[in-house]
Coordinates of C-alpha atoms in Angstrom, one line a residue:
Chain G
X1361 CA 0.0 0.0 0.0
X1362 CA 1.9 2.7 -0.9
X1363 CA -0.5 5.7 0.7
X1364 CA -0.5 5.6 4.5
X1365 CA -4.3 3.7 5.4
X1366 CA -4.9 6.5 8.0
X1367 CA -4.7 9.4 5.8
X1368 CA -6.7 7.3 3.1
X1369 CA -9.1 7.3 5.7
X1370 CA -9.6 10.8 6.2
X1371 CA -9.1 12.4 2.7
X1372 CA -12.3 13.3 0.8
X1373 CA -12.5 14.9 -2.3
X1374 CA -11.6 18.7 -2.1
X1375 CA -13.8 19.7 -4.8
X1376 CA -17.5 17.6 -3.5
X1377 CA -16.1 16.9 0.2
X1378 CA -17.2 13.1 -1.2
X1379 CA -15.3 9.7 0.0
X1380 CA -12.8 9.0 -2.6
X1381 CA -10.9 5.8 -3.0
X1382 CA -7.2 4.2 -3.6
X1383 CA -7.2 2.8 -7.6
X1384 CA -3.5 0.8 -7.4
X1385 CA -3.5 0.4 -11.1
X1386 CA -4.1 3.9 -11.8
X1387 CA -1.9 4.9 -8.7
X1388 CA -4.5 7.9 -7.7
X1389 CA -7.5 8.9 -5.3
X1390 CA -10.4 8.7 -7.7
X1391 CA -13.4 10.7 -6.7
X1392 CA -16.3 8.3 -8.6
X1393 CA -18.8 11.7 -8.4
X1394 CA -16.7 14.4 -9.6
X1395 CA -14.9 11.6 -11.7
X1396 CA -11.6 12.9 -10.9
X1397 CA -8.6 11.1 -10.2
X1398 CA -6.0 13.2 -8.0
X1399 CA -2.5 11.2 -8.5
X1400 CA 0.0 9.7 -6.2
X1401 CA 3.3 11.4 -6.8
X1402 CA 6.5 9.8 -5.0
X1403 CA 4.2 8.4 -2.4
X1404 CA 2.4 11.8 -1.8
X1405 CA -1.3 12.5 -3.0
X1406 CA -1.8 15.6 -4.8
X1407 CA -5.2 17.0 -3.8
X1408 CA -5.1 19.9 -6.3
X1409 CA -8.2 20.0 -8.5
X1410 CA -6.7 22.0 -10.7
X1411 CA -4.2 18.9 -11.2
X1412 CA -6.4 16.1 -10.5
X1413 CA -7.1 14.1 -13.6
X1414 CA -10.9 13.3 -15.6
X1415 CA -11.9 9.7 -15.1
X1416 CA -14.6 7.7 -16.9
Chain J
X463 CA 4.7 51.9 -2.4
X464 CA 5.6 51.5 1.2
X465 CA 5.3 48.3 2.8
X466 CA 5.5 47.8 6.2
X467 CA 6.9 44.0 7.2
X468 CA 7.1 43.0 11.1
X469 CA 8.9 40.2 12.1
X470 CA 11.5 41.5 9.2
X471 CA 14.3 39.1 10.4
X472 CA 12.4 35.8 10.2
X473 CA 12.5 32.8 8.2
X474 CA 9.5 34.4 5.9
X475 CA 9.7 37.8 6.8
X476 CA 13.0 38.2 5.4
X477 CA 12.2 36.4 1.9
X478 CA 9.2 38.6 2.3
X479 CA 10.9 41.8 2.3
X480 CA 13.3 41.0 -0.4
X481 CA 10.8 40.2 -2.5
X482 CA 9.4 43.1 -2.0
X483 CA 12.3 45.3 -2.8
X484 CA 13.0 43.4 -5.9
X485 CA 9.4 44.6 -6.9
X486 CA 10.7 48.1 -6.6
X487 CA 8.7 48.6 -3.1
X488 CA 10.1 50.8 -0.2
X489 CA 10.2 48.4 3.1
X490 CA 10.3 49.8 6.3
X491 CA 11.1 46.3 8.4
X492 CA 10.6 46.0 11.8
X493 CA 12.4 43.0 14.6
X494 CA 12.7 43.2 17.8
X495 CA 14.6 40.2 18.0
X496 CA 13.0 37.7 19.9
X497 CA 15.3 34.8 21.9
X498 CA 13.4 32.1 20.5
X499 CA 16.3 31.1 18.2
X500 CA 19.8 32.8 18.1
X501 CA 20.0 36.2 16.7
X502 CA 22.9 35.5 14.5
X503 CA 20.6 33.5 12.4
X504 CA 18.4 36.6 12.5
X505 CA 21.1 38.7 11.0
X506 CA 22.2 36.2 8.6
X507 CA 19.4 36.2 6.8
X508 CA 19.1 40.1 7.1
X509 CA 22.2 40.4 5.6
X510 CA 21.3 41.3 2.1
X511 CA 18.5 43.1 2.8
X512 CA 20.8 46.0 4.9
X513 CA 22.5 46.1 1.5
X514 CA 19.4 47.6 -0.6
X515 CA 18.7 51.5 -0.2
X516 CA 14.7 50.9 -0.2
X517 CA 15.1 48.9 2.5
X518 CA 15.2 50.3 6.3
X519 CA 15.3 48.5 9.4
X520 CA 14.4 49.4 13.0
X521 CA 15.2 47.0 16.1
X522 CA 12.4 47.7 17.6
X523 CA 9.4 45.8 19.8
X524 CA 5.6 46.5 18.3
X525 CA 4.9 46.3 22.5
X526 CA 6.9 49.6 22.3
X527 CA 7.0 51.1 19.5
X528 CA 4.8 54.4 18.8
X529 CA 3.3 53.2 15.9
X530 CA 1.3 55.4 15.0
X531 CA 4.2 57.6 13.6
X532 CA 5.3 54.1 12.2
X533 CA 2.2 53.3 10.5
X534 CA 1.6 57.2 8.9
X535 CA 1.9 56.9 4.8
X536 CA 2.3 53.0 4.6
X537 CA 0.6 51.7 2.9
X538 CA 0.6 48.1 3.2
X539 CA 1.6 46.1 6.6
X540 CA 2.6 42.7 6.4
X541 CA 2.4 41.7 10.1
X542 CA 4.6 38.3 10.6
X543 CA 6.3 38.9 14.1
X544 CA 5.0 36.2 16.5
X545 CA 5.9 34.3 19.0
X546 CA 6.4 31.2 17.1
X547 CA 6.6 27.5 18.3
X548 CA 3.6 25.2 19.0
X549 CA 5.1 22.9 21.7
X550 CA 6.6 25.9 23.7
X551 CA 3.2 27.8 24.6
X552 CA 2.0 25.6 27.3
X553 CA 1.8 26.6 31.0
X554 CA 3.7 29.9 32.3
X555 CA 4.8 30.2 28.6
X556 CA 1.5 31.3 27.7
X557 CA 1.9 34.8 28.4
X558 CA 4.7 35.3 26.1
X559 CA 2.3 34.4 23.4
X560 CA -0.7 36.4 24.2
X561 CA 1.6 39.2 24.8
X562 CA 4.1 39.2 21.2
X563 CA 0.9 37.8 19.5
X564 CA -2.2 38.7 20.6
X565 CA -1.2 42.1 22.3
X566 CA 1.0 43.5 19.7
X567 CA -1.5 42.9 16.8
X568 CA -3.8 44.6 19.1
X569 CA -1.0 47.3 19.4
X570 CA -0.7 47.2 15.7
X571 CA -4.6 47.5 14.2
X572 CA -5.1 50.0 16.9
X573 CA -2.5 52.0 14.9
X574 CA -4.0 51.8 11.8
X575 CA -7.2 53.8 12.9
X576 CA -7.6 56.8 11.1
X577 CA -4.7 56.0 8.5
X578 CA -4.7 55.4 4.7
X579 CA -3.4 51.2 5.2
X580 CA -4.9 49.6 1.9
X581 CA -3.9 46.2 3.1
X582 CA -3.3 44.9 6.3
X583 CA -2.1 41.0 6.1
X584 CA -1.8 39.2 8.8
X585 CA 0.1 35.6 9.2
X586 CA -2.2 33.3 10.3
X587 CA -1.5 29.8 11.0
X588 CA -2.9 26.1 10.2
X589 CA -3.0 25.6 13.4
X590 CA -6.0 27.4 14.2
X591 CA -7.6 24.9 13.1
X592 CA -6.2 21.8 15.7
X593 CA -7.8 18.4 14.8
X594 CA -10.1 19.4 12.2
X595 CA -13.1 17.2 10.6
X596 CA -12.5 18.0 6.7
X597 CA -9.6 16.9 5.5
X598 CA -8.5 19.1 3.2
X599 CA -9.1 21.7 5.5
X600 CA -11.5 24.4 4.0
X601 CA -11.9 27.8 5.2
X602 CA -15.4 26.8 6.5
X603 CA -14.0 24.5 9.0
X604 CA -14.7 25.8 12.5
X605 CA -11.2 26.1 13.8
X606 CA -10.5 24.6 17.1
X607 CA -7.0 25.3 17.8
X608 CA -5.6 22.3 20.0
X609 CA -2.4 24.2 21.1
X610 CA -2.2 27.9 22.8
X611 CA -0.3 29.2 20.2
X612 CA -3.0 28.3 17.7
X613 CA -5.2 30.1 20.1
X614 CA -3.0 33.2 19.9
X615 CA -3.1 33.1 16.1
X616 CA -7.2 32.4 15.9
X617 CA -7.4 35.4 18.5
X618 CA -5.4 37.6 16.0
X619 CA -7.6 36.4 13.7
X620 CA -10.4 37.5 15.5
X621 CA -8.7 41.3 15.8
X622 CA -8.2 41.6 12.7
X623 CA -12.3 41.0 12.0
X624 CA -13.0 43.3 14.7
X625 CA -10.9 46.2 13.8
X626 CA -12.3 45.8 9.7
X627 CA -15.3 45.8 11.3
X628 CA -15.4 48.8 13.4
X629 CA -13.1 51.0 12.2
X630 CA -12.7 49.4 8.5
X631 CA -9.0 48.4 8.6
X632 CA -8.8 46.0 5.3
X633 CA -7.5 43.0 6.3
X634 CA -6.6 39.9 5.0
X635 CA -5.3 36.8 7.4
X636 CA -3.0 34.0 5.8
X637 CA -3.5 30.5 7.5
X638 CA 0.4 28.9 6.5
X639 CA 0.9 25.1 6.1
X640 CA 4.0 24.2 7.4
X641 CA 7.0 26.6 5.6
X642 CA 10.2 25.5 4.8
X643 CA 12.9 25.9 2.5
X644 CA 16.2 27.8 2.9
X645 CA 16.2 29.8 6.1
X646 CA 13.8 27.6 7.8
X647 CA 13.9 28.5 12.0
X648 CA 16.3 26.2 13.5
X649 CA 13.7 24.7 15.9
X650 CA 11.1 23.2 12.3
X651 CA 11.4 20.0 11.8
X652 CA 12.9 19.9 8.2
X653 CA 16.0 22.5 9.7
X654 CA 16.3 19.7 12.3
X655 CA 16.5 16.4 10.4
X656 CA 18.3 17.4 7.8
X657 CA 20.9 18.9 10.2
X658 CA 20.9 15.6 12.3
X659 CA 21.2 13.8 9.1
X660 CA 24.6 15.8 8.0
X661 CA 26.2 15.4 11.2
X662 CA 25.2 11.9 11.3
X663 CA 23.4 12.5 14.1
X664 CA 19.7 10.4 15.4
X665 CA 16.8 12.5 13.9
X666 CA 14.2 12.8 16.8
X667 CA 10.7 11.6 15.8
X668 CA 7.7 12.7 18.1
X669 CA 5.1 9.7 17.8
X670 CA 4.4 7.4 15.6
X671 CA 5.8 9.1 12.4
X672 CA 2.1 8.5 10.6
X673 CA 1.3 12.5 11.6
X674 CA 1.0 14.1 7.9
X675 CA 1.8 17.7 7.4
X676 CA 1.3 20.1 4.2
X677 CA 4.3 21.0 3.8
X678 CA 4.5 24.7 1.8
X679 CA 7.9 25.7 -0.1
X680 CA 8.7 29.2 1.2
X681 CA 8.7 30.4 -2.6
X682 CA 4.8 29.9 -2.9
X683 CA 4.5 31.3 0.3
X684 CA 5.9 34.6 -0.8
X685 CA 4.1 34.4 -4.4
X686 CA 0.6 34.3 -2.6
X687 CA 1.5 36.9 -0.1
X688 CA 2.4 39.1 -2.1
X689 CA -0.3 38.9 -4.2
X690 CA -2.5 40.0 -1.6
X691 CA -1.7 43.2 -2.0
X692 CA -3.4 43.6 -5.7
X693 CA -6.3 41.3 -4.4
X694 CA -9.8 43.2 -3.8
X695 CA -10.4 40.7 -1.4
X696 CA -10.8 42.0 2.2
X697 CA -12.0 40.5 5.7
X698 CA -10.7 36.9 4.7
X699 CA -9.1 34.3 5.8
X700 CA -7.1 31.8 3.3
X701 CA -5.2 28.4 3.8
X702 CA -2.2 28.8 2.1
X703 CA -1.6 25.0 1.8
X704 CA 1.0 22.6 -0.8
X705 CA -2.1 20.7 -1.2
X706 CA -0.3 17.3 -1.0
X707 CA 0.3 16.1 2.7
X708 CA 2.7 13.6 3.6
X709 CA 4.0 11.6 6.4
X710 CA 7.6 12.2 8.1
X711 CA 8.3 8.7 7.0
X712 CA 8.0 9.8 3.7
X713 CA 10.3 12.9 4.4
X714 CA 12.8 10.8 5.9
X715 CA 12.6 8.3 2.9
X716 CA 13.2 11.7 1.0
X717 CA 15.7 13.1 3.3
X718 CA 17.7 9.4 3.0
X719 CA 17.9 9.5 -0.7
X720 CA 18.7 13.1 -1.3
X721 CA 21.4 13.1 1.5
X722 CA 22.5 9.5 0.6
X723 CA 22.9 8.4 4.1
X724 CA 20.7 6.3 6.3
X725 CA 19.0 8.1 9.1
X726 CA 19.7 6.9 12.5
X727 CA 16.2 7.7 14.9
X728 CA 14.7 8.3 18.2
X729 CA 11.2 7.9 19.0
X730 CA 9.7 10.4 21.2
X731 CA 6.6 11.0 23.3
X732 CA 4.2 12.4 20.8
X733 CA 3.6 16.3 22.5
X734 CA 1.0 17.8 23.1
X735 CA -0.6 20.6 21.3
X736 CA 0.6 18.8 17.9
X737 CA -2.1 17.6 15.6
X738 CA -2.2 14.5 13.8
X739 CA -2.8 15.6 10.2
X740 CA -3.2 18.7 8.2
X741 CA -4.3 19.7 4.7
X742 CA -5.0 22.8 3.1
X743 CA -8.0 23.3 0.5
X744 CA -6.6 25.6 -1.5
X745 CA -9.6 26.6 -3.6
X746 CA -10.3 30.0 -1.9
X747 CA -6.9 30.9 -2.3
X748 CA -6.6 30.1 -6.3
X749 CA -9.7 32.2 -6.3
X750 CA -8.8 35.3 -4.5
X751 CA -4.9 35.3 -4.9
X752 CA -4.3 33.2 -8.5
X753 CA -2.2 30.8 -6.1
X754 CA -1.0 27.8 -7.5
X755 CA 2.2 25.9 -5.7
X756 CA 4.8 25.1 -7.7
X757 CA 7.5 23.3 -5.8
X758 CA 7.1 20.1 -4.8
X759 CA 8.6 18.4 -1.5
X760 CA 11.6 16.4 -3.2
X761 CA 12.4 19.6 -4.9
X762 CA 12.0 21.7 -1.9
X763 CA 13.5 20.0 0.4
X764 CA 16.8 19.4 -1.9
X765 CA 16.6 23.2 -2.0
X766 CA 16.8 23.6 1.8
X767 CA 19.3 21.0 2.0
X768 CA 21.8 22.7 -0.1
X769 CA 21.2 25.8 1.8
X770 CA 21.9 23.9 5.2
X771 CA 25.5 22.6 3.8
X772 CA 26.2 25.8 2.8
X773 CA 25.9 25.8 -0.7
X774 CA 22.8 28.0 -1.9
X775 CA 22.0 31.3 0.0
X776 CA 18.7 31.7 -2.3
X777 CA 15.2 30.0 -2.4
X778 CA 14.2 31.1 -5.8

């Protein structure tokens, strides 16, 4: 798991304030609402929406 | 214009202030000084500043100070002297902190009455926030600071509203993630691991190591700030957040591989007054300010290391 569980736990999206959840194939926080995808870099999750990528 | 910048001999205000003079502004900075950390650092990093003609210092304390005569024909005040340190504001500390943070902003908007100040920007802290619900932390969050100095902050906070709202002093308040990069105060974390790591030295860790911070390069500190000065935004307050939080296992994982040694550690009691997590929602402040950060923490933090062996005496 390469995002700490406990931070997984209390990250929500920062554009809906929705759950979001851990894709390990896409290595990103997908929000399934907004479909957005903010990405993992080095570890870290970027919760920008400015840099958080579209999802179908 | 004439900018006014407390706290001039700090780890921000001095970036701050040079910043400002390289936009052409006249800064009149203030420090009194504080013995929180040694006062040759101070000077260090005041050392160019002495060296530009729109810049003038006065050692001076704001609990002093007739400012009044101070504040006549500035412009804009950038107030950043504090009392700093989270863990050091407990018990008969206390009164250090209401008196260089709450009283001297008091002191400070009190000043302002009656004067043409376009902007007064205050800087706020994440910490007024303590163990908040939202994660990232939004602007609507009720803050409930968990530490006195986050207290201290939130009441200058609260000045600020009060003095906008009775005597119309503009204000904006600046709620900072976790600054570092070059100059970073001796006592931060960063300043302290990655001078532990050079002297091969154990790196203190408080807890568990899981605590996540947003950790903010000073450079888009200083963009946003200063872009509060050509915002029509007034009687705000605005996380000014990397917007990517990590663990100080990941910074030591970072720290290991851009230092190439292994970090020896220490665990230690977890203290009280820290929070577990923090994480700024940025979205007010790409709103109101156009900010946007740029430099990530493996890039910052290779930038503050070269700085701490010496080799780079500029963030940008």
């Amino acid at each position: 798991m390469p995002i700490d569980k406990e931070l997984l736990d209390i990250l929500a999206c920062p554009k809906c304030k929705g759950d979001i959840i851990y894709d390990q194939e896409k290595d990103g926080l997908i929000c399934n609402a907004c479909k957005l995808m903010y990405p993992i870099k080095d570890e870290i999750p970027v919760m920008l929406i400015d840099e958080a990528i579209r999802v179908e | 214009m004439r900018c006014l910048v407390s706290g001039v001999a700090g780890f921000i205000g001095s970036h701050l202030a040079e910043r400002l003079v390289r936009d052409g502004q006249e800064v009149i900075g203030i420090d009194c000084f504080l013995d929180y950390y040694p006062r040759e650092v101070k000077e260090e990093n005041l050392a160019g500043l002495k060296k530009s003609p729109n810049f003038h210092f006065q050692e001076a304390n704001l609990l002093e100070l007739d400012l009044p005569a101070l504040v006549q024909k500035t412009d804009f005040i950038f107030h950043l002297a504090a009392q700093a340190g989270v863990r050091a504001s407990w018990g008969e500390s206390f009164s250090i902190y209401t008196e260089n943070n709450i009283r001297a902003t008091q002191r400070l908007l009190e000043s302002c009455k009656g004067q043409k100040v376009s902007k007064f920007i205050l800087a706020s802290s994440s910490s007024v926030y303590g163990d908040a619900e939202e994660m990232p932390t939004s602007e609507n969050s009720a803050p409930k600071p968990v530490s006195p100095y986050g207290l201290s902050k939130l009441a200058c906070e609260h000045l600020c509203y009060l003095y906008w709202k009775n005597h119309k002093i503009p204000y904006l308040a600046l709620r900072y993630f976790t600054v570092y990069g070059p100059r970073q105060r001796p006592d931060m974390a960063f300043h302290k691991f990655l001078r532990s790591a050079l002297h091969g030295k154990e790196i203190e860790i408080y807890g568990d190591g899981n605590q996540t911070r947003d950790f903010t390069y000073i450079s888009d500190i200083i963009n946003a700030t200063v872009k509060s000065i050509s915002t029509d935004a007034v009687a705000e307050s605005v996380n000014l957040g990397g917007g990517s939080p990590a663990t100080i296992w990941q910074v030591l994982n970072i720290i290991e591989e851009i230092t190439g040694k292994r970090v020896r550690l220490r665990h230690i009691e977890e203290q009280k007054g820290d929070v577990r997590h923090t994480c700024a929602d940025i979205t007010k402040a790409q709103r109101i300010l156009g900010y946007a950060p740029q430099v990530r923490l493996g890039e910052g933090l290779r930038k503050q290391f070269l700085w701490q062996k010496g080799g780079m005496l500029d963030a940008y």
